[in-house]
Amino acid sequence: MEIFAHRGSSGTHPENTLPAFREAAALPVHGVELDVHLSKDGELVVIHDEKVNRTTNGKGYVKDMTLAELKQLDAGSWKAGEWAGAAIPTLAEVFRVFQNSPHIVNVELKTDIFPYPGAVEQVAKLAAEQGMENRLVISSFNHLDVQAAIAQHNMPGAILASNILVDMAAYADTVGTKRLHLSLPFALRHGAELIRKGCEVYVYTVNRLDYAEQLRQIGAAGIFTDYPEKMLEELS
């Protein structure tokens, strides 16, 4: 079962920052997951929330701030004083962390609240420029963007879902993928059935060994965890 570092090594480091990604890059896990928004001036930036309020010393929407303004924010102190001054990284900066590693990089496009036109194309272009195109997975709650990544840019795509009241295996076929990234509660209830139907099930966010073991037993392909080093040791 594959292990992905969720927002980097986010249990021990400030999520979605270069320190968290460098920690993940040093681990023999399968890959890393991160979240991408567009700044006001159209730059791909790595942060989870639509607003900067929770993980920085600033306030406001990412989409309303330029890259220069976002770079002035402290994205580390909220976690611990030792991370003071850690900045919101660009996707290009994160790609460089993993350029010489074997890790798969799961880019979650945060286009389900604000559409961020052109984000799919920008990620594809940047990946090609940095030689990362063969190590990417594109996921999103915006399944149209997942479909575009697959059909227009030949990138592996994954449907993100916390709960859905349709035949998800059949629905995934309409998007063009068998890869599902499911919430832990939904996966524990329905994962085994979806796996029997041929889906590749990855589960977020798994920080307990007992849940990881349950998922391994039903045949889950992978998990996203805030504690990749700890989970790697426990599952071994």
PDB file of C-alpha atoms in Angstrom:
ATOM      1  CA  MET A   1       0.000   0.000   0.000  1.00  0.00           C
ATOM      2  CA  GLU A   2       1.480   3.302  -1.099  1.00  0.00           C
ATOM      3  CA  ILE A   3       2.104   6.104   1.392  1.00  0.00           C
ATOM      4  CA  PHE A   4       1.748   9.765   0.406  1.00  0.00           C
ATOM      5  CA  ALA A   5       2.920  12.586   2.645  1.00  0.00           C
ATOM      6  CA  HIS A   6      -0.173  14.764   3.053  1.00  0.00           C
ATOM      7  CA  ARG A   7       0.735  18.427   2.429  1.00  0.00           C
ATOM      8  CA  GLY A   8       4.308  17.301   2.987  1.00  0.00           C
ATOM      9  CA  SER A   9       5.270  15.948   6.367  1.00  0.00           C
ATOM     10  CA  SER A  10       2.521  18.120   7.827  1.00  0.00           C
ATOM     11  CA  GLY A  11       2.196  16.451  11.215  1.00  0.00           C
ATOM     12  CA  THR A  12       5.684  17.520  12.204  1.00  0.00           C
ATOM     13  CA  HIS A  13       6.226  20.576   9.979  1.00  0.00           C
ATOM     14  CA  PRO A  14       4.063  23.495   8.794  1.00  0.00           C
ATOM     15  CA  GLU A  15       1.840  22.118   6.050  1.00  0.00           C
ATOM     16  CA  ASN A  16       2.500  22.951   2.406  1.00  0.00           C
ATOM     17  CA  THR A  17       5.834  24.667   3.087  1.00  0.00           C
ATOM     18  CA  LEU A  18       9.306  23.850   1.814  1.00  0.00           C
ATOM     19  CA  PRO A  19      10.434  22.471   5.212  1.00  0.00           C
ATOM     20  CA  ALA A  20       7.514  20.009   5.139  1.00  0.00           C
ATOM     21  CA  PHE A  21       8.293  19.002   1.567  1.00  0.00           C
ATOM     22  CA  ARG A  22      12.025  18.614   2.174  1.00  0.00           C
ATOM     23  CA  GLU A  23      11.239  16.326   5.107  1.00  0.00           C
ATOM     24  CA  ALA A  24       8.953  14.237   2.885  1.00  0.00           C
ATOM     25  CA  ALA A  25      11.518  14.126   0.079  1.00  0.00           C
ATOM     26  CA  ALA A  26      14.018  12.535   2.461  1.00  0.00           C
ATOM     27  CA  LEU A  27      11.647   9.656   3.269  1.00  0.00           C
ATOM     28  CA  PRO A  28      11.296   6.414   1.260  1.00  0.00           C
ATOM     29  CA  VAL A  29       7.555   6.916   0.802  1.00  0.00           C
ATOM     30  CA  HIS A  30       5.796   6.662  -2.534  1.00  0.00           C
ATOM     31  CA  GLY A  31       4.837  10.285  -2.955  1.00  0.00           C
ATOM     32  CA  VAL A  32       3.663  13.633  -1.664  1.00  0.00           C
ATOM     33  CA  GLU A  33       0.373  15.516  -1.893  1.00  0.00           C
ATOM     34  CA  LEU A  34      -0.012  19.294  -2.118  1.00  0.00           C
ATOM     35  CA  ASP A  35      -2.650  21.913  -2.853  1.00  0.00           C
ATOM     36  CA  VAL A  36      -2.536  24.595  -5.540  1.00  0.00           C
ATOM     37  CA  HIS A  37      -4.314  27.936  -5.931  1.00  0.00           C
ATOM     38  CA  LEU A  38      -3.698  30.844  -8.307  1.00  0.00           C
ATOM     39  CA  SER A  39      -2.542  34.200  -6.971  1.00  0.00           C
ATOM     40  CA  LYS A  40      -4.017  37.495  -8.172  1.00  0.00           C
ATOM     41  CA  ASP A  41      -1.248  37.744 -10.766  1.00  0.00           C
ATOM     42  CA  GLY A  42      -1.761  34.190 -11.987  1.00  0.00           C
ATOM     43  CA  GLU A  43       1.041  32.345 -10.185  1.00  0.00           C
ATOM     44  CA  LEU A  44       0.643  28.741  -9.005  1.00  0.00           C
ATOM     45  CA  VAL A  45       1.010  28.812  -5.227  1.00  0.00           C
ATOM     46  CA  VAL A  46       0.925  25.950  -2.735  1.00  0.00           C
ATOM     47  CA  ILE A  47      -1.517  26.441   0.132  1.00  0.00           C
ATOM     48  CA  HIS A  48      -4.601  24.497   1.190  1.00  0.00           C
ATOM     49  CA  ASP A  49      -7.261  27.053   2.108  1.00  0.00           C
ATOM     50  CA  GLU A  50      -8.880  29.674  -0.097  1.00  0.00           C
ATOM     51  CA  LYS A  51      -7.901  32.186   2.604  1.00  0.00           C
ATOM     52  CA  VAL A  52      -4.455  32.664   4.136  1.00  0.00           C
ATOM     53  CA  ASN A  53      -5.906  33.207   7.629  1.00  0.00           C
ATOM     54  CA  ARG A  54      -5.384  29.738   9.148  1.00  0.00           C
ATOM     55  CA  THR A  55      -1.792  29.011   8.156  1.00  0.00           C
ATOM     56  CA  THR A  56      -0.186  32.453   7.918  1.00  0.00           C
ATOM     57  CA  ASN A  57      -0.042  35.731   9.815  1.00  0.00           C
ATOM     58  CA  GLY A  58      -2.123  37.389   7.093  1.00  0.00           C
ATOM     59  CA  LYS A  59      -5.794  37.679   6.237  1.00  0.00           C
ATOM     60  CA  GLY A  60      -7.682  37.479   2.980  1.00  0.00           C
ATOM     61  CA  TYR A  61      -8.183  35.329  -0.080  1.00  0.00           C
ATOM     62  CA  VAL A  62      -5.236  33.890  -1.970  1.00  0.00           C
ATOM     63  CA  LYS A  63      -6.873  34.952  -5.240  1.00  0.00           C
ATOM     64  CA  ASP A  64      -6.873  38.597  -4.130  1.00  0.00           C
ATOM     65  CA  MET A  65      -3.137  38.756  -3.347  1.00  0.00           C
ATOM     66  CA  THR A  66      -0.165  38.920  -5.683  1.00  0.00           C
ATOM     67  CA  LEU A  67       2.712  36.478  -5.368  1.00  0.00           C
ATOM     68  CA  ALA A  68       4.859  39.242  -3.876  1.00  0.00           C
ATOM     69  CA  GLU A  69       2.215  39.913  -1.233  1.00  0.00           C
ATOM     70  CA  LEU A  70       1.815  36.222  -0.446  1.00  0.00           C
ATOM     71  CA  LYS A  71       5.573  35.814  -0.126  1.00  0.00           C
ATOM     72  CA  GLN A  72       5.664  38.435   2.630  1.00  0.00           C
ATOM     73  CA  LEU A  73       3.500  36.249   4.882  1.00  0.00           C
ATOM     74  CA  ASP A  74       4.831  33.958   7.594  1.00  0.00           C
ATOM     75  CA  ALA A  75       3.458  30.465   6.920  1.00  0.00           C
ATOM     76  CA  GLY A  76       5.445  28.679   9.628  1.00  0.00           C
ATOM     77  CA  SER A  77       5.012  30.363  13.000  1.00  0.00           C
ATOM     78  CA  TRP A  78       1.478  29.025  13.525  1.00  0.00           C
ATOM     79  CA  LYS A  79       3.001  25.532  13.763  1.00  0.00           C
ATOM     80  CA  ALA A  80       5.982  26.377  15.967  1.00  0.00           C
ATOM     81  CA  GLY A  81       8.467  29.182  16.483  1.00  0.00           C
ATOM     82  CA  GLU A  82      11.274  27.220  14.872  1.00  0.00           C
ATOM     83  CA  TRP A  83       9.484  27.536  11.526  1.00  0.00           C
ATOM     84  CA  ALA A  84       9.103  31.324  11.701  1.00  0.00           C
ATOM     85  CA  GLY A  85       9.587  32.924   8.319  1.00  0.00           C
ATOM     86  CA  ALA A  86       8.682  29.894   6.220  1.00  0.00           C
ATOM     87  CA  ALA A  87       6.944  31.249   3.136  1.00  0.00           C
ATOM     88  CA  ILE A  88       4.082  30.100   0.949  1.00  0.00           C
ATOM     89  CA  PRO A  89       5.934  28.300  -1.865  1.00  0.00           C
ATOM     90  CA  THR A  90       5.231  28.356  -5.567  1.00  0.00           C
ATOM     91  CA  LEU A  91       4.564  25.062  -7.294  1.00  0.00           C
ATOM     92  CA  ALA A  92       7.827  25.538  -9.205  1.00  0.00           C
ATOM     93  CA  GLU A  93       9.738  25.698  -5.913  1.00  0.00           C
ATOM     94  CA  VAL A  94       8.108  22.496  -4.689  1.00  0.00           C
ATOM     95  CA  PHE A  95       8.810  20.701  -7.962  1.00  0.00           C
ATOM     96  CA  ARG A  96      12.494  21.551  -7.518  1.00  0.00           C
ATOM     97  CA  VAL A  97      12.503  19.847  -4.104  1.00  0.00           C
ATOM     98  CA  PHE A  98      11.402  16.589  -5.738  1.00  0.00           C
ATOM     99  CA  GLN A  99      13.210  16.945  -9.059  1.00  0.00           C
ATOM    100  CA  ASN A 100      15.950  14.455  -8.160  1.00  0.00           C
ATOM    101  CA  SER A 101      13.821  12.107  -6.080  1.00  0.00           C
ATOM    102  CA  PRO A 102      11.590   9.225  -7.217  1.00  0.00           C
ATOM    103  CA  HIS A 103       8.481  10.563  -5.487  1.00  0.00           C
ATOM    104  CA  ILE A 104       5.134  10.903  -7.246  1.00  0.00           C
ATOM    105  CA  VAL A 105       3.719  14.396  -6.771  1.00  0.00           C
ATOM    106  CA  ASN A 106      -0.050  14.583  -6.330  1.00  0.00           C
ATOM    107  CA  VAL A 107      -1.185  18.093  -7.211  1.00  0.00           C
ATOM    108  CA  GLU A 108      -4.627  18.828  -5.854  1.00  0.00           C
ATOM    109  CA  LEU A 109      -6.165  21.673  -7.834  1.00  0.00           C
ATOM    110  CA  LYS A 110      -8.272  23.757  -5.463  1.00  0.00           C
ATOM    111  CA  THR A 111     -10.627  24.822  -8.217  1.00  0.00           C
ATOM    112  CA  ASP A 112     -13.864  23.613  -6.642  1.00  0.00           C
ATOM    113  CA  ILE A 113     -14.622  26.935  -4.891  1.00  0.00           C
ATOM    114  CA  PHE A 114     -13.013  29.437  -7.275  1.00  0.00           C
ATOM    115  CA  PRO A 115     -12.540  28.155 -10.848  1.00  0.00           C
ATOM    116  CA  TYR A 116      -9.019  29.512 -11.508  1.00  0.00           C
ATOM    117  CA  PRO A 117      -9.263  29.395 -15.331  1.00  0.00           C
ATOM    118  CA  GLY A 118      -6.136  28.021 -16.971  1.00  0.00           C
ATOM    119  CA  ALA A 119      -4.789  26.311 -13.844  1.00  0.00           C
ATOM    120  CA  VAL A 120      -4.732  22.858 -15.458  1.00  0.00           C
ATOM    121  CA  GLU A 121      -2.806  24.172 -18.446  1.00  0.00           C
ATOM    122  CA  GLN A 122      -0.328  26.024 -16.234  1.00  0.00           C
ATOM    123  CA  VAL A 123       0.416  22.931 -14.147  1.00  0.00           C
ATOM    124  CA  ALA A 124       0.931  20.845 -17.280  1.00  0.00           C
ATOM    125  CA  LYS A 125       3.243  23.458 -18.803  1.00  0.00           C
ATOM    126  CA  LEU A 126       5.307  23.827 -15.633  1.00  0.00           C
ATOM    127  CA  ALA A 127       5.610  20.068 -15.211  1.00  0.00           C
ATOM    128  CA  ALA A 128       6.888  19.711 -18.768  1.00  0.00           C
ATOM    129  CA  GLU A 129       9.402  22.542 -18.274  1.00  0.00           C
ATOM    130  CA  GLN A 130      10.787  20.937 -15.118  1.00  0.00           C
ATOM    131  CA  GLY A 131      10.701  17.341 -16.336  1.00  0.00           C
ATOM    132  CA  MET A 132       8.031  16.331 -13.829  1.00  0.00           C
ATOM    133  CA  GLU A 133       5.257  15.379 -16.242  1.00  0.00           C
ATOM    134  CA  ASN A 134       5.784  11.632 -15.755  1.00  0.00           C
ATOM    135  CA  ARG A 135       5.594  11.864 -11.967  1.00  0.00           C
ATOM    136  CA  LEU A 136       2.364  13.801 -11.518  1.00  0.00           C
ATOM    137  CA  VAL A 137      -1.146  12.903 -10.462  1.00  0.00           C
ATOM    138  CA  ILE A 138      -3.807  15.608 -10.761  1.00  0.00           C
ATOM    139  CA  SER A 139      -6.687  15.425  -8.294  1.00  0.00           C
ATOM    140  CA  SER A 140      -9.552  17.760  -7.517  1.00  0.00           C
ATOM    141  CA  PHE A 141     -13.073  18.013  -6.193  1.00  0.00           C
ATOM    142  CA  ASN A 142     -13.633  19.799  -9.525  1.00  0.00           C
ATOM    143  CA  HIS A 143     -13.956  16.690 -11.661  1.00  0.00           C
ATOM    144  CA  LEU A 144     -14.130  18.660 -14.906  1.00  0.00           C
ATOM    145  CA  ASP A 145     -10.544  19.760 -14.303  1.00  0.00           C
ATOM    146  CA  VAL A 146      -9.543  16.162 -13.619  1.00  0.00           C
ATOM    147  CA  GLN A 147     -11.172  15.186 -16.894  1.00  0.00           C
ATOM    148  CA  ALA A 148      -9.310  17.979 -18.709  1.00  0.00           C
ATOM    149  CA  ALA A 149      -5.967  16.935 -17.222  1.00  0.00           C
ATOM    150  CA  ILE A 150      -6.509  13.390 -18.462  1.00  0.00           C
ATOM    151  CA  ALA A 151      -8.007  14.081 -21.878  1.00  0.00           C
ATOM    152  CA  GLN A 152      -6.138  17.210 -22.921  1.00  0.00           C
ATOM    153  CA  HIS A 153      -2.762  16.792 -21.205  1.00  0.00           C
ATOM    154  CA  ASN A 154      -2.402  13.019 -20.812  1.00  0.00           C
ATOM    155  CA  MET A 155      -1.804  13.370 -17.064  1.00  0.00           C
ATOM    156  CA  PRO A 156      -3.054  10.749 -14.596  1.00  0.00           C
ATOM    157  CA  GLY A 157      -6.093  12.064 -12.769  1.00  0.00           C
ATOM    158  CA  ALA A 158      -7.961  11.197  -9.604  1.00  0.00           C
ATOM    159  CA  ILE A 159     -11.482  12.010  -8.469  1.00  0.00           C
ATOM    160  CA  LEU A 160     -11.592  13.526  -4.991  1.00  0.00           C
ATOM    161  CA  ALA A 161     -14.748  12.800  -3.008  1.00  0.00           C
ATOM    162  CA  SER A 162     -15.867  12.905   0.599  1.00  0.00           C
ATOM    163  CA  ASN A 163     -19.280  11.408  -0.089  1.00  0.00           C
ATOM    164  CA  ILE A 164     -21.226  10.731  -3.262  1.00  0.00           C
ATOM    165  CA  LEU A 165     -24.635   9.179  -3.876  1.00  0.00           C
ATOM    166  CA  VAL A 166     -24.116   7.675  -7.323  1.00  0.00           C
ATOM    167  CA  ASP A 167     -22.425   4.575  -8.700  1.00  0.00           C
ATOM    168  CA  MET A 168     -18.927   5.971  -8.291  1.00  0.00           C
ATOM    169  CA  ALA A 169     -17.219   3.288 -10.368  1.00  0.00           C
ATOM    170  CA  ALA A 170     -19.467   4.046 -13.334  1.00  0.00           C
ATOM    171  CA  TYR A 171     -19.125   7.781 -12.758  1.00  0.00           C
ATOM    172  CA  ALA A 172     -15.327   7.504 -12.733  1.00  0.00           C
ATOM    173  CA  ASP A 173     -15.499   5.971 -16.208  1.00  0.00           C
ATOM    174  CA  THR A 174     -17.192   9.135 -17.488  1.00  0.00           C
ATOM    175  CA  VAL A 175     -14.316  11.206 -16.097  1.00  0.00           C
ATOM    176  CA  GLY A 176     -11.734   8.856 -17.616  1.00  0.00           C
ATOM    177  CA  THR A 177     -10.052   7.396 -14.546  1.00  0.00           C
ATOM    178  CA  LYS A 178     -10.215   4.465 -12.151  1.00  0.00           C
ATOM    179  CA  ARG A 179      -8.385   6.363  -9.423  1.00  0.00           C
ATOM    180  CA  LEU A 180     -10.497   7.593  -6.502  1.00  0.00           C
ATOM    181  CA  HIS A 181      -9.224   9.675  -3.584  1.00  0.00           C
ATOM    182  CA  LEU A 182     -11.794   9.112  -0.852  1.00  0.00           C
ATOM    183  CA  SER A 183     -12.327  10.383   2.667  1.00  0.00           C
ATOM    184  CA  LEU A 184     -11.551   7.865   5.384  1.00  0.00           C
ATOM    185  CA  PRO A 185     -15.170   7.380   6.579  1.00  0.00           C
ATOM    186  CA  PHE A 186     -16.446   6.901   3.013  1.00  0.00           C
ATOM    187  CA  ALA A 187     -13.621   4.505   2.165  1.00  0.00           C
ATOM    188  CA  LEU A 188     -14.231   2.362   5.240  1.00  0.00           C
ATOM    189  CA  ARG A 189     -17.910   2.049   4.260  1.00  0.00           C
ATOM    190  CA  HIS A 190     -17.641   1.656   0.493  1.00  0.00           C
ATOM    191  CA  GLY A 191     -13.990   1.121  -0.420  1.00  0.00           C
ATOM    192  CA  ALA A 192     -14.085  -2.670  -0.644  1.00  0.00           C
ATOM    193  CA  GLU A 193     -17.029  -2.607  -3.053  1.00  0.00           C
ATOM    194  CA  LEU A 194     -15.351  -0.013  -5.270  1.00  0.00           C
ATOM    195  CA  ILE A 195     -12.119  -2.001  -5.317  1.00  0.00           C
ATOM    196  CA  ARG A 196     -14.075  -5.101  -6.414  1.00  0.00           C
ATOM    197  CA  LYS A 197     -15.442  -2.999  -9.278  1.00  0.00           C
ATOM    198  CA  GLY A 198     -11.904  -2.240 -10.453  1.00  0.00           C
ATOM    199  CA  CYS A 199     -11.287   1.156  -8.860  1.00  0.00           C
ATOM    200  CA  GLU A 200      -7.936   2.201  -7.406  1.00  0.00           C
ATOM    201  CA  VAL A 201      -8.808   3.563  -3.973  1.00  0.00           C
ATOM    202  CA  TYR A 202      -6.560   6.023  -2.132  1.00  0.00           C
ATOM    203  CA  VAL A 203      -7.696   7.352   1.227  1.00  0.00           C
ATOM    204  CA  TYR A 204      -7.261  10.639   3.125  1.00  0.00           C
ATOM    205  CA  THR A 205      -6.329  11.440   5.885  1.00  0.00           C
ATOM    206  CA  VAL A 206      -5.043   8.324   7.661  1.00  0.00           C
ATOM    207  CA  ASN A 207      -3.018   8.928  10.806  1.00  0.00           C
ATOM    208  CA  ARG A 208      -3.895   5.810  12.820  1.00  0.00           C
ATOM    209  CA  LEU A 209      -2.378   2.392  12.294  1.00  0.00           C
ATOM    210  CA  ASP A 210      -5.659   0.527  12.917  1.00  0.00           C
ATOM    211  CA  TYR A 211      -7.359   2.413  10.095  1.00  0.00           C
ATOM    212  CA  ALA A 212      -4.374   1.886   7.817  1.00  0.00           C
ATOM    213  CA  GLU A 213      -4.464  -1.848   8.526  1.00  0.00           C
ATOM    214  CA  GLN A 214      -8.194  -2.008   7.740  1.00  0.00           C
ATOM    215  CA  LEU A 215      -7.597  -0.251   4.452  1.00  0.00           C
ATOM    216  CA  ARG A 216      -4.696  -2.530   3.574  1.00  0.00           C
ATOM    217  CA  GLN A 217      -6.870  -5.558   4.251  1.00  0.00           C
ATOM    218  CA  ILE A 218      -9.571  -4.427   1.823  1.00  0.00           C
ATOM    219  CA  GLY A 219      -6.967  -3.712  -0.853  1.00  0.00           C
ATOM    220  CA  ALA A 220      -6.636   0.070  -0.797  1.00  0.00           C
ATOM    221  CA  ALA A 221      -3.932   1.229  -3.184  1.00  0.00           C
ATOM    222  CA  GLY A 222      -2.615   3.956  -0.909  1.00  0.00           C
ATOM    223  CA  ILE A 223      -3.133   6.408   1.928  1.00  0.00           C
ATOM    224  CA  PHE A 224      -2.433  10.070   2.559  1.00  0.00           C
ATOM    225  CA  THR A 225      -1.013  10.728   6.020  1.00  0.00           C
ATOM    226  CA  ASP A 226       0.211  13.729   8.005  1.00  0.00           C
ATOM    227  CA  TYR A 227       2.837  11.481   9.612  1.00  0.00           C
ATOM    228  CA  PRO A 228       4.558   9.668   6.732  1.00  0.00           C
ATOM    229  CA  GLU A 229       7.651   8.621   8.688  1.00  0.00           C
ATOM    230  CA  LYS A 230       5.600   7.228  11.580  1.00  0.00           C
ATOM    231  CA  MET A 231       3.152   5.443   9.287  1.00  0.00           C
ATOM    232  CA  LEU A 232       5.984   3.990   7.210  1.00  0.00           C
ATOM    233  CA  GLU A 233       7.549   2.498  10.339  1.00  0.00           C
ATOM    234  CA  GLU A 234       4.278   1.164  11.720  1.00  0.00           C
ATOM    235  CA  LEU A 235       3.113  -0.424   8.481  1.00  0.00           C
ATOM    236  CA  SER A 236       6.502  -2.040   7.993  1.00  0.00           C
TER     237      SER A 236
END
